[in-house]
Every structure is written in C-alpha cells, then in structure tokens.
Coordinates of C-alpha atoms in Angstrom, one line a residue:
Chain D
M219 CA 42.5 32.8 59.2
K220 CA 45.7 33.6 57.5
N221 CA 44.4 32.2 54.3
S222 CA 41.1 34.1 54.2
W223 CA 41.9 35.5 50.8
L224 CA 41.9 32.0 49.4
L225 CA 38.2 31.5 49.5
P226 CA 37.2 34.4 47.2
I227 CA 39.9 33.3 44.7
L228 CA 38.7 29.8 44.7
C229 CA 35.1 31.0 44.1
C230 CA 36.3 33.1 41.2
L231 CA 38.2 30.1 39.8
I232 CA 35.2 27.9 40.0
L233 CA 33.0 30.5 38.4
F234 CA 35.3 31.0 35.5
S235 CA 35.7 27.3 35.0
C236 CA 31.9 27.1 34.7
K237 CA 31.8 29.6 31.9
K238 CA 30.7 27.9 28.7
P239 CA 33.6 27.7 26.2
K240 CA 32.7 29.5 23.0
E241 CA 31.5 27.0 20.5
E242 CA 33.4 26.7 17.3
K243 CA 31.7 28.3 14.3
L244 CA 30.7 26.2 11.4
A245 CA 33.2 26.1 8.5
F246 CA 32.5 27.7 5.1
M247 CA 32.4 25.5 2.1
G248 CA 34.0 26.4 -1.2
Y249 CA 37.1 28.5 -2.1
G250 CA 37.6 31.7 -0.2
E251 CA 39.1 33.1 3.0
T252 CA 38.0 34.9 6.2
K253 CA 39.8 38.0 7.2
T254 CA 39.4 40.3 10.2
V255 CA 39.2 43.9 9.0
Q256 CA 38.8 47.3 10.6
R257 CA 35.7 49.2 9.7
D258 CA 34.5 52.4 11.5
G259 CA 36.9 51.6 14.3
K260 CA 35.4 48.2 14.8
E261 CA 37.0 44.8 14.0
I262 CA 34.7 42.7 11.8
E263 CA 35.1 39.5 10.0
E264 CA 34.8 39.5 6.3
N265 CA 35.0 36.6 4.0
T266 CA 35.2 35.9 0.4
Y267 CA 33.5 32.5 0.3
P268 CA 30.9 32.3 -2.5
S269 CA 27.2 33.1 -1.9
V270 CA 24.3 31.5 -3.6
P271 CA 24.2 32.8 -7.2
E272 CA 21.1 34.4 -8.7
F273 CA 18.2 32.1 -9.1
E274 CA 14.5 32.1 -9.6
F275 CA 12.2 29.2 -9.3
T276 CA 8.5 28.7 -8.5
N277 CA 7.2 26.7 -5.5
Q278 CA 4.2 24.4 -5.0
D279 CA 1.9 27.4 -4.7
G280 CA 3.2 29.1 -7.8
K281 CA 5.0 31.6 -5.7
I282 CA 8.4 32.9 -7.0
I283 CA 11.3 31.9 -4.8
N284 CA 14.5 33.8 -5.5
N285 CA 17.5 35.4 -3.8
E286 CA 15.4 38.1 -2.4
F287 CA 13.0 35.6 -0.8
I288 CA 15.8 33.8 1.1
K289 CA 17.6 36.9 2.1
D290 CA 18.6 36.8 5.8
K291 CA 17.2 33.3 6.2
I292 CA 19.0 30.0 7.1
V293 CA 18.2 27.7 4.2
I294 CA 18.2 23.9 4.1
V295 CA 18.6 22.9 0.5
D296 CA 18.2 19.6 -1.4
F297 CA 17.4 18.1 -4.8
F298 CA 14.7 15.6 -5.5
F299 CA 11.8 14.6 -7.8
A300 CA 8.3 13.6 -6.9
T301 CA 8.4 10.2 -8.5
C302 CA 11.9 9.3 -7.3
P303 CA 11.9 5.8 -5.9
T304 CA 15.4 5.5 -4.4
I305 CA 17.3 8.3 -2.6
C306 CA 14.7 11.1 -2.2
P307 CA 12.1 9.2 -0.1
V308 CA 14.8 8.2 2.3
V309 CA 16.1 11.8 2.5
K310 CA 12.6 13.2 2.9
K311 CA 11.8 10.8 5.7
N312 CA 15.1 11.6 7.5
T313 CA 14.5 15.3 7.1
M314 CA 11.1 15.2 8.6
P315 CA 12.3 15.5 12.3
L316 CA 14.3 18.6 11.3
F317 CA 11.3 20.1 9.6
E318 CA 9.1 19.3 12.6
K319 CA 11.5 21.2 14.8
Y320 CA 11.9 24.3 12.6
K321 CA 8.8 24.5 10.6
D322 CA 7.5 27.5 12.4
H323 CA 10.8 29.2 12.9
P324 CA 10.8 32.6 11.1
D325 CA 14.5 32.4 10.2
V326 CA 14.5 29.0 8.7
I327 CA 13.5 27.9 5.2
F328 CA 13.5 24.5 3.5
L329 CA 14.2 24.5 -0.2
S330 CA 13.8 21.3 -2.3
H331 CA 14.6 21.6 -6.0
S332 CA 12.8 19.3 -8.5
I333 CA 15.2 17.8 -11.0
T334 CA 12.4 16.6 -13.2
P335 CA 10.5 19.8 -13.7
L336 CA 8.7 18.5 -16.7
L337 CA 7.1 15.7 -14.6
D338 CA 6.7 17.8 -11.5
S339 CA 4.2 20.4 -12.4
T340 CA 3.1 22.9 -9.7
S341 CA 0.1 20.7 -8.9
V342 CA 2.3 17.5 -8.6
L343 CA 4.5 19.4 -6.2
K344 CA 1.5 20.6 -4.2
N345 CA 0.3 17.0 -3.9
Y346 CA 3.7 15.9 -2.9
A347 CA 4.0 18.6 -0.2
Q348 CA 0.5 17.7 1.1
G349 CA 1.4 14.0 1.0
L350 CA 4.4 14.7 3.2
G351 CA 2.2 16.6 5.6
V352 CA 3.8 20.0 4.8
D353 CA 0.9 22.2 5.4
N354 CA 2.6 25.5 6.1
S355 CA 4.7 27.7 3.9
N356 CA 8.1 27.0 5.3
W357 CA 9.1 24.2 2.9
H358 CA 9.3 25.2 -0.7
F359 CA 9.3 22.5 -3.4
V360 CA 10.5 24.4 -6.4
R361 CA 10.7 23.9 -10.1
G362 CA 12.1 25.8 -13.0
D363 CA 14.5 25.6 -15.9
I364 CA 16.2 22.2 -15.8
E365 CA 19.5 23.5 -17.1
K366 CA 19.6 26.2 -14.4
T367 CA 18.7 23.6 -11.8
I368 CA 21.6 21.3 -13.0
E369 CA 23.9 24.3 -13.1
I370 CA 23.2 25.6 -9.6
A371 CA 23.3 22.0 -8.2
N372 CA 26.7 21.1 -9.7
K373 CA 28.5 24.5 -9.7
F374 CA 27.4 26.0 -6.5
Y375 CA 25.9 23.4 -4.2
Y376 CA 28.3 20.6 -5.3
V377 CA 25.4 18.2 -5.3
S378 CA 25.9 16.0 -8.3
V379 CA 22.8 16.1 -10.6
I380 CA 23.3 14.4 -14.0
K381 CA 21.0 13.4 -16.8
N382 CA 21.0 9.6 -17.2
K383 CA 18.5 7.8 -19.4
E384 CA 19.0 4.6 -17.5
A385 CA 18.1 6.1 -14.2
P386 CA 14.4 6.4 -12.9
G387 CA 13.0 9.7 -14.1
G388 CA 16.1 10.1 -16.4
M389 CA 18.1 11.7 -13.7
D390 CA 20.9 10.7 -11.3
H391 CA 21.5 12.7 -8.2
S392 CA 23.0 12.5 -4.7
G393 CA 21.1 12.8 -1.4
F394 CA 23.3 15.5 0.1
I395 CA 21.7 18.4 2.1
I396 CA 23.3 21.8 2.0
L397 CA 23.0 24.4 4.7
L398 CA 23.1 28.1 3.8
D399 CA 23.6 30.8 6.4
K400 CA 21.8 34.2 6.4
N401 CA 24.3 35.5 3.8
G402 CA 23.6 32.6 1.4
K403 CA 27.0 31.0 2.1
K404 CA 27.4 27.3 2.4
R405 CA 28.3 26.2 5.9
Y406 CA 29.2 22.8 7.3
R407 CA 30.8 21.1 10.3
G408 CA 34.0 20.3 8.5
K409 CA 35.2 17.1 6.9
N410 CA 31.8 15.9 5.7
A411 CA 28.7 17.3 4.0
Y412 CA 25.3 16.4 5.4
D413 CA 24.1 13.1 3.9
G414 CA 20.4 13.1 3.9
Q415 CA 20.4 9.3 3.6
V416 CA 22.1 8.9 7.0
P417 CA 19.9 9.8 10.0
S418 CA 23.0 10.6 12.2
S419 CA 24.2 13.0 9.6
V420 CA 20.8 14.8 9.6
E421 CA 21.0 15.0 13.4
L422 CA 24.3 16.9 13.1
L423 CA 22.6 19.1 10.6
M424 CA 19.9 19.8 13.2
E425 CA 22.5 20.9 15.7
D426 CA 24.2 23.1 13.1
V427 CA 20.9 24.8 12.1
Q428 CA 20.6 25.8 15.7
K429 CA 24.2 27.1 15.7
L430 CA 23.4 29.3 12.7
I431 CA 20.3 30.6 14.5
D432 CA 22.4 31.5 17.5
E433 CA 25.0 33.1 15.3
K434 CA 22.4 35.2 13.7
K435 CA 21.1 36.3 17.1
E436 CA 24.7 37.2 18.2
N437 CA 25.3 39.3 15.1
K438 CA 22.1 41.2 15.8
S439 CA 22.9 42.0 19.4
Chain A
M513 CA 10.0 -62.3 9.9
K514 CA 11.4 -59.6 12.0
K515 CA 14.2 -59.2 9.6
I516 CA 11.8 -58.7 6.7
I517 CA 9.8 -56.0 8.6
L518 CA 13.1 -54.3 9.5
L519 CA 14.1 -54.4 5.8
I520 CA 10.8 -52.9 4.7
I521 CA 11.1 -50.1 7.3
V522 CA 14.7 -49.3 6.2
L523 CA 13.7 -49.3 2.5
A524 CA 10.5 -47.3 3.0
T525 CA 11.9 -44.6 5.2
P526 CA 13.6 -42.6 2.4
L527 CA 10.3 -42.9 0.4
F528 CA 8.4 -41.3 3.3
L529 CA 11.0 -38.6 3.6
M530 CA 10.7 -37.8 -0.1
L531 CA 6.9 -37.6 -0.1
P532 CA 6.5 -34.2 1.6
S533 CA 9.1 -32.7 -0.7
C534 CA 7.2 -34.0 -3.8
A535 CA 3.9 -32.7 -2.5
S536 CA 5.3 -29.1 -1.9
E537 CA 6.9 -28.6 -5.3
D538 CA 4.4 -25.8 -5.9
R539 CA 5.3 -24.4 -2.5
I540 CA 8.9 -24.4 -3.4
K541 CA 8.2 -22.5 -6.6
T542 CA 6.2 -19.9 -4.7
T543 CA 8.9 -19.6 -2.1
K544 CA 11.6 -19.1 -4.7
S545 CA 9.4 -16.5 -6.4
I546 CA 8.8 -14.7 -3.1
S547 CA 12.5 -14.6 -2.4
A548 CA 13.3 -13.1 -5.9
G549 CA 10.5 -10.6 -5.3
K550 CA 11.9 -9.6 -2.0
I551 CA 15.2 -8.6 -3.7
L552 CA 13.3 -6.6 -6.3
Y553 CA 11.2 -4.9 -3.6
E554 CA 14.2 -3.9 -1.5
K555 CA 15.9 -2.4 -4.5
H556 CA 13.1 -0.6 -6.2
C557 CA 10.1 -0.2 -3.9
M558 CA 11.3 -0.1 -0.3
G559 CA 12.5 3.5 -0.4
C560 CA 8.9 4.8 -0.8
H561 CA 6.7 2.0 0.5
G562 CA 8.8 1.2 3.5
Q563 CA 10.7 -1.9 4.7
K564 CA 7.5 -3.7 5.9
G565 CA 5.3 -2.1 3.2
E566 CA 3.9 0.3 5.9
G567 CA 3.8 3.3 3.5
Y568 CA 4.5 6.9 4.6
K569 CA 2.1 9.6 5.6
T570 CA -0.4 10.3 2.7
L571 CA 2.5 10.3 0.2
Y572 CA 3.3 6.6 -0.3
P573 CA 0.4 4.2 0.3
P574 CA 0.9 1.0 2.4
I575 CA 1.2 -2.4 0.8
Q576 CA 0.9 -4.3 4.1
N577 CA -2.8 -4.8 5.0
S578 CA -3.9 -2.7 2.0
D579 CA -7.5 -3.1 1.0
Y580 CA -6.6 -1.7 -2.4
L581 CA -4.0 -4.5 -3.0
Q582 CA -6.6 -7.1 -2.1
A583 CA -9.4 -5.6 -4.3
N584 CA -7.3 -4.8 -7.4
K585 CA -5.2 -7.9 -8.0
K586 CA -5.5 -7.6 -11.8
K587 CA -4.5 -4.0 -11.8
I588 CA -1.2 -4.5 -9.9
P589 CA 0.9 -5.7 -12.9
C590 CA -0.3 -2.6 -14.8
I591 CA 0.7 -0.3 -11.8
I592 CA 4.1 -1.9 -11.5
K593 CA 4.7 -1.7 -15.3
K594 CA 3.1 1.6 -16.1
G595 CA 3.1 3.5 -12.8
M596 CA 0.4 5.3 -10.9
H597 CA -0.6 8.7 -12.1
E598 CA -3.9 9.3 -10.4
P599 CA -5.1 9.6 -6.8
I600 CA -6.1 6.3 -5.1
K601 CA -7.8 5.5 -1.9
V602 CA -6.2 3.0 0.4
N603 CA -7.7 2.0 3.7
G604 CA -9.9 5.1 3.7
K605 CA -7.1 7.5 3.0
E606 CA -6.5 9.4 -0.3
Y607 CA -3.0 9.2 -1.8
K608 CA -2.2 11.8 -4.4
G609 CA 1.5 11.0 -5.1
Q610 CA 2.7 9.7 -8.4
M611 CA 4.7 6.6 -9.1
L612 CA 6.9 5.9 -12.1
G613 CA 6.4 2.6 -13.9
F614 CA 9.1 0.0 -14.1
E615 CA 8.9 -0.5 -17.9
N616 CA 12.0 -2.6 -18.0
F617 CA 10.5 -5.3 -15.7
D618 CA 9.5 -8.5 -17.6
N619 CA 6.6 -10.8 -16.8
N620 CA 8.8 -13.0 -14.6
Q621 CA 10.0 -10.1 -12.5
I622 CA 6.5 -8.7 -12.1
S623 CA 5.3 -12.2 -11.1
Y624 CA 8.1 -12.4 -8.4
L625 CA 7.3 -9.0 -7.1
M626 CA 3.5 -9.7 -6.9
N627 CA 4.2 -13.0 -5.0
Y628 CA 6.3 -11.0 -2.5
L629 CA 3.8 -8.2 -2.2
Y630 CA 0.9 -10.6 -1.4
N631 CA 3.0 -12.5 1.1
M632 CA 5.0 -9.8 2.8
Y633 CA 4.6 -9.5 6.6
E634 CA 0.9 -9.6 7.5
N635 CA -0.2 -10.2 3.9
T636 CA -0.9 -13.9 3.5
D637 CA -2.2 -14.9 0.1
T638 CA -1.7 -18.5 -0.9
A639 CA -2.4 -17.9 -4.6
F640 CA 0.6 -18.0 -7.0
Y641 CA 0.8 -15.2 -9.5
S642 CA 2.4 -16.7 -12.5
P643 CA 4.1 -14.9 -15.4
D644 CA 1.1 -15.9 -17.5
F645 CA -1.3 -14.2 -15.1
V646 CA 0.9 -11.1 -15.3
K647 CA 0.8 -11.3 -19.2
E648 CA -3.0 -11.6 -19.2
C649 CA -3.4 -8.6 -16.8
L650 CA -1.0 -6.4 -18.8
Q651 CA -3.2 -6.8 -21.9
T652 CA -6.0 -5.0 -20.0
C653 CA -3.9 -2.0 -18.9
E654 CA -5.6 1.3 -19.6

C-alpha cells in the first residue's frame, strides 16, 4: 500500500481530463480589434469592430424594425425579394430548419431585407411569409428605401446587392447569410461566410447561433 | 430459291429497321422539345417549383400532378410570359405568392418549357405544344 496516494491523483487527473475544453469564440467580421481592458477592477474584453449602422425598415405587419428593435438580440440577416426565381428560394428553403429550431427563442430574430421594395409591398411580404409558413413574429421580412437597403447590404453586411436591368426583378444579389451578435456585430466562424445556398454552411450557422446564445448567457451570469 | 429468299431478307432488313424511326418522327420532335424544356426549367423554374416540380409549402405551387396545370393549358403560356400576380388554387390549396414573367422567352422557348412541364415525372401528356399553339394562347392573355 506504499502507493496509496496514487489513486486520488489518478482520479483527479481523470476528472480534469474530462473537463470540456472551452470552445473557441466566433470571430468578428470587418476591421477592428479586441483588447482586454481594466474597468472597475475587472478585466473585460472590448472591441472596436463595427456594429450595425442606424436603420429603419417596416416588416410584413407594417411594424417598424430598427436598431432599437434588434437590441440585445442575435440576428440572422439576409437579402431577398418575393418574386426571386433563383437564389432566394434556395436560401429560404435551406434556412427553414434553422427557423424551425429557433422560431420561439426569445433572443433570436430573423431579418430578411427585400431588395425590390417597389414590387414587395407590405401585403406581398405578408403573403410571402404566410406562404413560407412563418406564422409567428420572429421572422421579419422588411422593406424600405432601396438606396438605404443597397447601402447597408454592401457597406456593412458585405452582401453584394447591385442594380442590374438584365437580372430578374432588376437586381443582382448574393445568397450569403450574416450573423449578428447581441451587440449588432458581425460574427462568423472564420475563413468563410455562411452561404445560404449550401445546406452544410447553414448547418454551421445553426451551431454558431447556439454559440452566441451560450455566449449571451455567460455574459449575463 | 433459297438464295433469293436470303437476298430478300438481307435487303429488307434495313427497311424494317428504318420503319420505326420514320413512324416516330413526331416523337423525336417532342423528345427534343422536352429536353430543351428541361434545361430551361432547371435554370429558371427549379429554384421555386422544385427539382421534381413538387412545389414548396403554400408559397410555390406544385407542377407535378397539378390540377391547375391540367385545367388551364391555354393559360400556361401567359403565366410563363407575363407572370402570376394573383392567388391561385392548386390541388385544393391556395397559393398567394407572386411570380415574375419571363418576357424574354420566345414562342419556341415557351413551347419547349410547356412540353417539359406536361411530361415531367408523373405528368404524362402525349400532346405536343407547338410554338404556334403558344402564339395563339399569348393573344388571349389578360
């Protein structure tokens, strides 16, 4: 029994090895940096990455959706139009499992910007939402000034939205989905943005939405 | 005598082989049109209506086994060309989504597409929708 101290040490080793390694946080998109600063004797992380600029659009129920509305929420953003025959239907179909999972989550919002607001009146957006089976208020199909929509798409979200007379609806756009954290900052896994046209990419997004939900909980506690 | 019979058989065989191909010239035309329609469908329609024309929820109506498609043959060229801007009922369900028209499509392309739509998967329609039929229908668009 000389080595009786070995057993407790072994137990400790096993216990610690079981401890879940801390998962890496999602990266921030855009130009900025994260610094650890001292405030009130506490170390906190502060970053200078850009937050969503001021915006104001109206949704399928005529309700105003702006910065205040999405404050403290995790937001899943994309660009579409109701009569789009190419990219949007694929993106919407791929996004559906994500919506099904988080449609009742109080911290998650889906935000789809119409890029043909002249065609997509409030009632067209309402019919579109109903057609997709979106019957609660968590998915907002919004419309507003086209120039402001193009500006926020290209300058902040980095989702290319361009007028093109040759394209259906007169607009060209990409099918990328952007993830905003509770501070309105763009987050991603690194290397690639989420491509709404690729189901595996939307699956990654689904995991990452959960990461942001957990991160929000951690920050609260 | 045997040699003559053999000669007749040898000479006649190619004729017999050619007969079926002559008889199905129309079928070849239809098949070609359906193939061209499939390419158009996959490029312009599949995103919404689905790979097999199955539709999606109550946003995009189905094309496969669609009672609307069967009952409105003369309206289809107009819908392809001018779009769909009012609610329709397909197989008992109401669809309120809108569709843009494909104004650039010519009568040939609409004819290809129609032949594909009426023959895709479980749709089996032996009729041939010619460019002339399309032209005639387009004159009646609302």
